PDB file of N, CA, C and O in Angstrom, chain B, residues numbered from 101:
ATOM      1  N   MET B 101     -32.728 -28.728 -17.999  1.00  0.00           N
ATOM      2  CA  MET B 101     -33.709 -29.187 -18.963  1.00  0.00           C
ATOM      3  C   MET B 101     -33.049 -29.403 -20.326  1.00  0.00           C
ATOM      4  O   MET B 101     -32.113 -28.689 -20.687  1.00  0.00           O
ATOM      5  N   PRO B 102     -33.530 -30.374 -21.069  1.00  0.00           N
ATOM      6  CA  PRO B 102     -32.983 -30.571 -22.422  1.00  0.00           C
ATOM      7  C   PRO B 102     -33.234 -29.346 -23.302  1.00  0.00           C
ATOM      8  O   PRO B 102     -34.217 -28.627 -23.120  1.00  0.00           O
ATOM      9  N   ILE B 103     -32.351 -29.126 -24.235  1.00  0.00           N
ATOM     10  CA  ILE B 103     -32.449 -27.939 -25.091  1.00  0.00           C
ATOM     11  C   ILE B 103     -33.760 -27.905 -25.876  1.00  0.00           C
ATOM     12  O   ILE B 103     -34.316 -26.830 -26.098  1.00  0.00           O
ATOM     13  N   GLY B 104     -34.251 -29.051 -26.292  1.00  0.00           N
ATOM     14  CA  GLY B 104     -35.515 -29.079 -27.032  1.00  0.00           C
ATOM     15  C   GLY B 104     -36.679 -28.552 -26.212  1.00  0.00           C
ATOM     16  O   GLY B 104     -37.538 -27.835 -26.725  1.00  0.00           O
ATOM     17  N   THR B 105     -36.702 -28.908 -24.945  1.00  0.00           N
ATOM     18  CA  THR B 105     -37.734 -28.421 -24.034  1.00  0.00           C
ATOM     19  C   THR B 105     -37.629 -26.913 -23.889  1.00  0.00           C
ATOM     20  O   THR B 105     -38.639 -26.210 -23.873  1.00  0.00           O
ATOM     21  N   ASN B 106     -36.404 -26.420 -23.783  1.00  0.00           N
ATOM     22  CA  ASN B 106     -36.182 -24.978 -23.657  1.00  0.00           C
ATOM     23  C   ASN B 106     -36.637 -24.233 -24.913  1.00  0.00           C
ATOM     24  O   ASN B 106     -37.278 -23.186 -24.818  1.00  0.00           O
ATOM     25  N   ILE B 107     -36.311 -24.767 -26.073  1.00  0.00           N
ATOM     26  CA  ILE B 107     -36.731 -24.140 -27.330  1.00  0.00           C
ATOM     27  C   ILE B 107     -38.247 -24.035 -27.365  1.00  0.00           C
ATOM     28  O   ILE B 107     -38.796 -22.980 -27.682  1.00  0.00           O
ATOM     29  N   LYS B 108     -38.915 -25.122 -27.043  1.00  0.00           N
ATOM     30  CA  LYS B 108     -40.379 -25.153 -27.087  1.00  0.00           C
ATOM     31  C   LYS B 108     -40.981 -24.140 -26.115  1.00  0.00           C
ATOM     32  O   LYS B 108     -41.911 -23.419 -26.476  1.00  0.00           O
ATOM     33  N   LYS B 109     -40.468 -24.078 -24.897  1.00  0.00           N
ATOM     34  CA  LYS B 109     -40.996 -23.144 -23.894  1.00  0.00           C
ATOM     35  C   LYS B 109     -40.826 -21.693 -24.335  1.00  0.00           C
ATOM     36  O   LYS B 109     -41.753 -20.892 -24.216  1.00  0.00           O
ATOM     37  N   ILE B 110     -39.659 -21.360 -24.836  1.00  0.00           N
ATOM     38  CA  ILE B 110     -39.393 -19.984 -25.252  1.00  0.00           C
ATOM     39  C   ILE B 110     -40.235 -19.625 -26.466  1.00  0.00           C
ATOM     40  O   ILE B 110     -40.819 -18.543 -26.525  1.00  0.00           O
ATOM     41  N   ALA B 111     -40.296 -20.532 -27.431  1.00  0.00           N
ATOM     42  CA  ALA B 111     -41.094 -20.272 -28.635  1.00  0.00           C
ATOM     43  C   ALA B 111     -42.564 -20.080 -28.268  1.00  0.00           C
ATOM     44  O   ALA B 111     -43.213 -19.163 -28.772  1.00  0.00           O
ATOM     45  N   ASP B 112     -43.083 -20.920 -27.413  1.00  0.00           N
ATOM     46  CA  ASP B 112     -44.477 -20.795 -26.988  1.00  0.00           C
ATOM     47  C   ASP B 112     -44.713 -19.456 -26.287  1.00  0.00           C
ATOM     48  O   ASP B 112     -45.706 -18.774 -26.544  1.00  0.00           O
ATOM     49  N   LYS B 113     -43.801 -19.097 -25.411  1.00  0.00           N
ATOM     50  CA  LYS B 113     -43.929 -17.844 -24.653  1.00  0.00           C
ATOM     51  C   LYS B 113     -43.933 -16.629 -25.582  1.00  0.00           C
ATOM     52  O   LYS B 113     -44.629 -15.646 -25.328  1.00  0.00           O
ATOM     53  N   LYS B 114     -43.148 -16.706 -26.660  1.00  0.00           N
ATOM     54  CA  LYS B 114     -43.027 -15.585 -27.590  1.00  0.00           C
ATOM     55  C   LYS B 114     -43.988 -15.679 -28.771  1.00  0.00           C
ATOM     56  O   LYS B 114     -44.005 -14.796 -29.628  1.00  0.00           O
ATOM     57  N   GLY B 115     -44.786 -16.743 -28.820  1.00  0.00           N
ATOM     58  CA  GLY B 115     -45.732 -16.912 -29.920  1.00  0.00           C
ATOM     59  C   GLY B 115     -45.075 -17.235 -31.246  1.00  0.00           C
ATOM     60  O   GLY B 115     -45.566 -16.847 -32.306  1.00  0.00           O
ATOM     61  N   ILE B 116     -43.962 -17.947 -31.181  1.00  0.00           N
ATOM     62  CA  ILE B 116     -43.206 -18.322 -32.377  1.00  0.00           C
ATOM     63  C   ILE B 116     -43.487 -19.777 -32.699  1.00  0.00           C
ATOM     64  O   ILE B 116     -43.370 -20.643 -31.832  1.00  0.00           O
ATOM     65  N   SER B 117     -43.855 -20.047 -33.939  1.00  0.00           N
ATOM     66  CA  SER B 117     -44.133 -21.429 -34.334  1.00  0.00           C
ATOM     67  C   SER B 117     -42.828 -22.155 -34.681  1.00  0.00           C
ATOM     68  O   SER B 117     -41.790 -21.538 -34.921  1.00  0.00           O
ATOM     69  N   ILE B 118     -42.922 -23.449 -34.697  1.00  0.00           N
ATOM     70  CA  ILE B 118     -41.763 -24.263 -35.064  1.00  0.00           C
ATOM     71  C   ILE B 118     -41.380 -23.987 -36.516  1.00  0.00           C
ATOM     72  O   ILE B 118     -40.195 -23.934 -36.844  1.00  0.00           O
ATOM     73  N   LEU B 119     -42.360 -23.814 -37.376  1.00  0.00           N
ATOM     74  CA  LEU B 119     -42.046 -23.499 -38.778  1.00  0.00           C
ATOM     75  C   LEU B 119     -41.362 -22.135 -38.898  1.00  0.00           C
ATOM     76  O   LEU B 119     -40.521 -21.945 -39.777  1.00  0.00           O
ATOM     77  N   ASP B 120     -41.709 -21.192 -38.034  1.00  0.00           N
ATOM     78  CA  ASP B 120     -41.004 -19.906 -38.020  1.00  0.00           C
ATOM     79  C   ASP B 120     -39.528 -20.112 -37.686  1.00  0.00           C
ATOM     80  O   ASP B 120     -38.652 -19.489 -38.287  1.00  0.00           O
ATOM     81  N   ILE B 121     -39.266 -20.991 -36.725  1.00  0.00           N
ATOM     82  CA  ILE B 121     -37.873 -21.278 -36.348  1.00  0.00           C
ATOM     83  C   ILE B 121     -37.134 -21.898 -37.527  1.00  0.00           C
ATOM     84  O   ILE B 121     -36.000 -21.519 -37.822  1.00  0.00           O
ATOM     85  N   VAL B 122     -37.772 -22.846 -38.198  1.00  0.00           N
ATOM     86  CA  VAL B 122     -37.154 -23.502 -39.359  1.00  0.00           C
ATOM     87  C   VAL B 122     -36.814 -22.458 -40.421  1.00  0.00           C
ATOM     88  O   VAL B 122     -35.687 -22.414 -40.914  1.00  0.00           O
ATOM     89  N   LYS B 123     -37.782 -21.628 -40.767  1.00  0.00           N
ATOM     90  CA  LYS B 123     -37.570 -20.617 -41.810  1.00  0.00           C
ATOM     91  C   LYS B 123     -36.564 -19.566 -41.382  1.00  0.00           C
ATOM     92  O   LYS B 123     -35.755 -19.116 -42.194  1.00  0.00           O
ATOM     93  N   GLY B 124     -36.601 -19.169 -40.119  1.00  0.00           N
ATOM     94  CA  GLY B 124     -35.743 -18.094 -39.633  1.00  0.00           C
ATOM     95  C   GLY B 124     -34.307 -18.497 -39.374  1.00  0.00           C
ATOM     96  O   GLY B 124     -33.416 -17.647 -39.345  1.00  0.00           O
ATOM     97  N   THR B 125     -34.074 -19.789 -39.186  1.00  0.00           N
ATOM     98  CA  THR B 125     -32.717 -20.244 -38.871  1.00  0.00           C
ATOM     99  C   THR B 125     -32.040 -20.976 -40.021  1.00  0.00           C
ATOM    100  O   THR B 125     -30.813 -21.039 -40.092  1.00  0.00           O
ATOM    101  N   GLY B 126     -32.848 -21.531 -40.920  1.00  0.00           N
ATOM    102  CA  GLY B 126     -32.270 -22.340 -41.995  1.00  0.00           C
ATOM    103  C   GLY B 126     -31.932 -23.754 -41.549  1.00  0.00           C
ATOM    104  O   GLY B 126     -31.355 -24.527 -42.313  1.00  0.00           O
ATOM    105  N   VAL B 127     -32.288 -24.094 -40.317  1.00  0.00           N
ATOM    106  CA  VAL B 127     -32.073 -25.450 -39.813  1.00  0.00           C
ATOM    107  C   VAL B 127     -33.236 -26.307 -40.308  1.00  0.00           C
ATOM    108  O   VAL B 127     -34.382 -25.857 -40.306  1.00  0.00           O
ATOM    109  N   SER B 128     -32.952 -27.517 -40.725  1.00  0.00           N
ATOM    110  CA  SER B 128     -34.000 -28.350 -41.313  1.00  0.00           C
ATOM    111  C   SER B 128     -35.116 -28.641 -40.314  1.00  0.00           C
ATOM    112  O   SER B 128     -34.905 -28.711 -39.103  1.00  0.00           O
ATOM    113  N   GLN B 129     -36.299 -28.806 -40.869  1.00  0.00           N
ATOM    114  CA  GLN B 129     -37.477 -29.084 -40.051  1.00  0.00           C
ATOM    115  C   GLN B 129     -37.293 -30.386 -39.274  1.00  0.00           C
ATOM    116  O   GLN B 129     -37.645 -30.468 -38.098  1.00  0.00           O
ATOM    117  N   SER B 130     -36.746 -31.392 -39.930  1.00  0.00           N
ATOM    118  CA  SER B 130     -36.566 -32.680 -39.256  1.00  0.00           C
ATOM    119  C   SER B 130     -35.596 -32.553 -38.080  1.00  0.00           C
ATOM    120  O   SER B 130     -35.796 -33.175 -37.037  1.00  0.00           O
ATOM    121  N   TYR B 131     -34.554 -31.753 -38.249  1.00  0.00           N
ATOM    122  CA  TYR B 131     -33.582 -31.572 -37.159  1.00  0.00           C
ATOM    123  C   TYR B 131     -34.224 -30.836 -35.985  1.00  0.00           C
ATOM    124  O   TYR B 131     -34.022 -31.212 -34.830  1.00  0.00           O
ATOM    125  N   ILE B 132     -34.996 -29.789 -36.275  1.00  0.00           N
ATOM    126  CA  ILE B 132     -35.679 -29.052 -35.208  1.00  0.00           C
ATOM    127  C   ILE B 132     -36.620 -29.988 -34.454  1.00  0.00           C
ATOM    128  O   ILE B 132     -36.658 -29.969 -33.224  1.00  0.00           O
ATOM    129  N   TYR B 133     -37.377 -30.806 -35.183  1.00  0.00           N
ATOM    130  CA  TYR B 133     -38.298 -31.734 -34.515  1.00  0.00           C
ATOM    131  C   TYR B 133     -37.547 -32.768 -33.685  1.00  0.00           C
ATOM    132  O   TYR B 133     -38.031 -33.171 -32.627  1.00  0.00           O
ATOM    133  N   GLU B 134     -36.375 -33.207 -34.142  1.00  0.00           N
ATOM    134  CA  GLU B 134     -35.567 -34.136 -33.345  1.00  0.00           C
ATOM    135  C   GLU B 134     -35.128 -33.472 -32.044  1.00  0.00           C
ATOM    136  O   GLU B 134     -35.120 -34.106 -30.988  1.00  0.00           O
ATOM    137  N   LEU B 135     -34.761 -32.188 -32.125  1.00  0.00           N
ATOM    138  CA  LEU B 135     -34.402 -31.450 -30.911  1.00  0.00           C
ATOM    139  C   LEU B 135     -35.594 -31.352 -29.966  1.00  0.00           C
ATOM    140  O   LEU B 135     -35.459 -31.579 -28.764  1.00  0.00           O
ATOM    141  N   LEU B 136     -36.757 -31.015 -30.510  1.00  0.00           N
ATOM    142  CA  LEU B 136     -37.948 -30.834 -29.679  1.00  0.00           C
ATOM    143  C   LEU B 136     -38.381 -32.131 -28.999  1.00  0.00           C
ATOM    144  O   LEU B 136     -38.920 -32.105 -27.893  1.00  0.00           O
ATOM    145  N   LYS B 137     -38.145 -33.264 -29.661  1.00  0.00           N
ATOM    146  CA  LYS B 137     -38.477 -34.562 -29.070  1.00  0.00           C
ATOM    147  C   LYS B 137     -37.353 -35.070 -28.169  1.00  0.00           C
ATOM    148  O   LYS B 137     -37.436 -36.158 -27.600  1.00  0.00           O
ATOM    149  N   ASN B 138     -36.309 -34.262 -28.055  1.00  0.00           N
ATOM    150  CA  ASN B 138     -35.129 -34.600 -27.257  1.00  0.00           C
ATOM    151  C   ASN B 138     -34.420 -35.846 -27.767  1.00  0.00           C
ATOM    152  O   ASN B 138     -33.756 -36.549 -27.005  1.00  0.00           O
ATOM    153  N   ASP B 139     -34.570 -36.118 -29.082  1.00  0.00           N
ATOM    154  CA  ASP B 139     -33.811 -37.201 -29.712  1.00  0.00           C
ATOM    155  C   ASP B 139     -32.377 -36.763 -29.968  1.00  0.00           C
ATOM    156  O   ASP B 139     -31.464 -37.588 -29.994  1.00  0.00           O
ATOM    157  N   LYS B 140     -32.185 -35.468 -30.155  1.00  0.00           N
ATOM    158  CA  LYS B 140     -30.844 -34.894 -30.304  1.00  0.00           C
ATOM    159  C   LYS B 140     -30.641 -33.981 -29.112  1.00  0.00           C
ATOM    160  O   LYS B 140     -31.401 -33.034 -28.906  1.00  0.00           O
ATOM    161  N   GLU B 141     -29.626 -34.266 -28.337  1.00  0.00           N
ATOM    162  CA  GLU B 141     -29.419 -33.504 -27.111  1.00  0.00           C
ATOM    163  C   GLU B 141     -28.267 -32.515 -27.199  1.00  0.00           C
ATOM    164  O   GLU B 141     -28.194 -31.589 -26.391  1.00  0.00           O
ATOM    165  N   ASN B 142     -27.376 -32.685 -28.150  1.00  0.00           N
ATOM    166  CA  ASN B 142     -26.197 -31.833 -28.213  1.00  0.00           C
ATOM    167  C   ASN B 142     -25.994 -31.260 -29.616  1.00  0.00           C
ATOM    168  O   ASN B 142     -25.098 -31.693 -30.340  1.00  0.00           O
ATOM    169  N   PRO B 143     -26.823 -30.289 -30.001  1.00  0.00           N
ATOM    170  CA  PRO B 143     -26.627 -29.689 -31.317  1.00  0.00           C
ATOM    171  C   PRO B 143     -25.314 -28.903 -31.339  1.00  0.00           C
ATOM    172  O   PRO B 143     -24.793 -28.518 -30.292  1.00  0.00           O
ATOM    173  N   SER B 144     -24.795 -28.675 -32.524  1.00  0.00           N
ATOM    174  CA  SER B 144     -23.553 -27.915 -32.643  1.00  0.00           C
ATOM    175  C   SER B 144     -23.758 -26.497 -32.130  1.00  0.00           C
ATOM    176  O   SER B 144     -24.887 -26.016 -32.029  1.00  0.00           O
ATOM    177  N   LEU B 145     -22.664 -25.843 -31.811  1.00  0.00           N
ATOM    178  CA  LEU B 145     -22.723 -24.459 -31.340  1.00  0.00           C
ATOM    179  C   LEU B 145     -23.335 -23.559 -32.412  1.00  0.00           C
ATOM    180  O   LEU B 145     -24.082 -22.637 -32.085  1.00  0.00           O
ATOM    181  N   LEU B 146     -23.034 -23.810 -33.671  1.00  0.00           N
ATOM    182  CA  LEU B 146     -23.580 -23.004 -34.761  1.00  0.00           C
ATOM    183  C   LEU B 146     -25.108 -23.086 -34.796  1.00  0.00           C
ATOM    184  O   LEU B 146     -25.785 -22.063 -34.900  1.00  0.00           O
ATOM    185  N   ILE B 147     -25.637 -24.280 -34.712  1.00  0.00           N
ATOM    186  CA  ILE B 147     -27.096 -24.446 -34.729  1.00  0.00           C
ATOM    187  C   ILE B 147     -27.716 -23.844 -33.476  1.00  0.00           C
ATOM    188  O   ILE B 147     -28.743 -23.170 -33.552  1.00  0.00           O
ATOM    189  N   THR B 148     -27.098 -24.083 -32.330  1.00  0.00           N
ATOM    190  CA  THR B 148     -27.601 -23.518 -31.079  1.00  0.00           C
ATOM    191  C   THR B 148     -27.632 -21.994 -31.158  1.00  0.00           C
ATOM    192  O   THR B 148     -28.596 -21.369 -30.717  1.00  0.00           O
ATOM    193  N   LYS B 149     -26.587 -21.397 -31.714  1.00  0.00           N
ATOM    194  CA  LYS B 149     -26.526 -19.936 -31.838  1.00  0.00           C
ATOM    195  C   LYS B 149     -27.595 -19.424 -32.797  1.00  0.00           C
ATOM    196  O   LYS B 149     -28.238 -18.411 -32.521  1.00  0.00           O
ATOM    197  N   LYS B 150     -27.790 -20.105 -33.909  1.00  0.00           N
ATOM    198  CA  LYS B 150     -28.828 -19.692 -34.862  1.00  0.00           C
ATOM    199  C   LYS B 150     -30.206 -19.671 -34.195  1.00  0.00           C
ATOM    200  O   LYS B 150     -30.983 -18.732 -34.369  1.00  0.00           O
ATOM    201  N   ILE B 151     -30.485 -20.717 -33.435  1.00  0.00           N
ATOM    202  CA  ILE B 151     -31.787 -20.805 -32.770  1.00  0.00           C
ATOM    203  C   ILE B 151     -31.917 -19.743 -31.684  1.00  0.00           C
ATOM    204  O   ILE B 151     -32.946 -19.076 -31.586  1.00  0.00           O
ATOM    205  N   ALA B 152     -30.881 -19.585 -30.874  1.00  0.00           N
ATOM    206  CA  ALA B 152     -30.911 -18.578 -29.814  1.00  0.00           C
ATOM    207  C   ALA B 152     -31.081 -17.182 -30.395  1.00  0.00           C
ATOM    208  O   ALA B 152     -31.889 -16.397 -29.899  1.00  0.00           O
ATOM    209  N   ASP B 153     -30.327 -16.869 -31.441  1.00  0.00           N
ATOM    210  CA  ASP B 153     -30.436 -15.551 -32.078  1.00  0.00           C
ATOM    211  C   ASP B 153     -31.850 -15.317 -32.598  1.00  0.00           C
ATOM    212  O   ASP B 153     -32.411 -14.236 -32.420  1.00  0.00           O
ATOM    213  N   PHE B 154     -32.421 -16.329 -33.237  1.00  0.00           N
ATOM    214  CA  PHE B 154     -33.772 -16.186 -33.769  1.00  0.00           C
ATOM    215  C   PHE B 154     -34.786 -15.963 -32.654  1.00  0.00           C
ATOM    216  O   PHE B 154     -35.728 -15.187 -32.817  1.00  0.00           O
ATOM    217  N   LEU B 155     -34.599 -16.636 -31.530  1.00  0.00           N
ATOM    218  CA  LEU B 155     -35.509 -16.489 -30.401  1.00  0.00           C
ATOM    219  C   LEU B 155     -35.243 -15.214 -29.589  1.00  0.00           C
ATOM    220  O   LEU B 155     -36.019 -14.866 -28.699  1.00  0.00           O
ATOM    221  N   GLY B 156     -34.150 -14.528 -29.903  1.00  0.00           N
ATOM    222  CA  GLY B 156     -33.835 -13.278 -29.219  1.00  0.00           C
ATOM    223  C   GLY B 156     -33.260 -13.466 -27.823  1.00  0.00           C
ATOM    224  O   GLY B 156     -33.473 -12.643 -26.933  1.00  0.00           O
ATOM    225  N   ILE B 157     -32.533 -14.557 -27.646  1.00  0.00           N
ATOM    226  CA  ILE B 157     -31.897 -14.843 -26.363  1.00  0.00           C
ATOM    227  C   ILE B 157     -30.449 -15.243 -26.607  1.00  0.00           C
ATOM    228  O   ILE B 157     -30.031 -15.426 -27.750  1.00  0.00           O
ATOM    229  N   THR B 158     -29.688 -15.376 -25.525  1.00  0.00           N
ATOM    230  CA  THR B 158     -28.306 -15.824 -25.659  1.00  0.00           C
ATOM    231  C   THR B 158     -28.245 -17.351 -25.662  1.00  0.00           C
ATOM    232  O   THR B 158     -29.183 -18.027 -25.237  1.00  0.00           O
ATOM    233  N   VAL B 159     -27.134 -17.870 -26.145  1.00  0.00           N
ATOM    234  CA  VAL B 159     -26.915 -19.319 -26.126  1.00  0.00           C
ATOM    235  C   VAL B 159     -26.965 -19.810 -24.683  1.00  0.00           C
ATOM    236  O   VAL B 159     -27.553 -20.855 -24.401  1.00  0.00           O
ATOM    237  N   ASP B 160     -26.357 -19.069 -23.780  1.00  0.00           N
ATOM    238  CA  ASP B 160     -26.350 -19.446 -22.367  1.00  0.00           C
ATOM    239  C   ASP B 160     -27.773 -19.555 -21.815  1.00  0.00           C
ATOM    240  O   ASP B 160     -28.090 -20.495 -21.086  1.00  0.00           O
ATOM    241  N   GLN B 161     -28.621 -18.600 -22.162  1.00  0.00           N
ATOM    242  CA  GLN B 161     -30.007 -18.643 -21.699  1.00  0.00           C
ATOM    243  C   GLN B 161     -30.725 -19.868 -22.257  1.00  0.00           C
ATOM    244  O   GLN B 161     -31.505 -20.511 -21.554  1.00  0.00           O
ATOM    245  N   LEU B 162     -30.462 -20.184 -23.508  1.00  0.00           N
ATOM    246  CA  LEU B 162     -31.116 -21.334 -24.144  1.00  0.00           C
ATOM    247  C   LEU B 162     -30.679 -22.651 -23.501  1.00  0.00           C
ATOM    248  O   LEU B 162     -31.494 -23.547 -23.280  1.00  0.00           O
ATOM    249  N   ILE B 163     -29.410 -22.753 -23.213  1.00  0.00           N
ATOM    250  CA  ILE B 163     -28.869 -24.002 -22.662  1.00  0.00           C
ATOM    251  C   ILE B 163     -29.187 -24.165 -21.179  1.00  0.00           C
ATOM    252  O   ILE B 163     -29.489 -25.266 -20.718  1.00  0.00           O
ATOM    253  N   ASN B 164     -29.119 -23.079 -20.446  1.00  0.00           N
ATOM    254  CA  ASN B 164     -29.217 -23.169 -18.985  1.00  0.00           C
ATOM    255  C   ASN B 164     -30.563 -22.748 -18.409  1.00  0.00           C
ATOM    256  O   ASN B 164     -30.658 -22.446 -17.220  1.00  0.00           O
ATOM    257  N   MET B 165     -31.581 -22.725 -19.218  1.00  0.00           N
ATOM    258  CA  MET B 165     -32.895 -22.343 -18.733  1.00  0.00           C
ATOM    259  C   MET B 165     -33.387 -23.336 -17.696  1.00  0.00           C
ATOM    260  O   MET B 165     -33.259 -24.547 -17.880  1.00  0.00           O
ATOM    261  N   GLU B 166     -33.945 -22.835 -16.616  1.00  0.00           N
ATOM    262  CA  GLU B 166     -34.458 -23.712 -15.540  1.00  0.00           C
ATOM    263  C   GLU B 166     -35.933 -23.911 -15.684  1.00  0.00           C
ATOM    264  O   GLU B 166     -36.542 -24.614 -14.879  1.00  0.00           O
TER     265      GLU B 166
END
């Protein structure tokens, strides 16, 4: 699954809003929305790690979620 889909599923499951992710990671709102729409498919490792850490999962879990 694309990383944006994974972010959305995990955030929904944990009751985390997209704005919470923006505030908690320091990643711009527009970039997060591009990920969620799957317009950006390969974010940098730094951004991926920030998002995974904020969601309380590993980068591997975020990338390889089924």
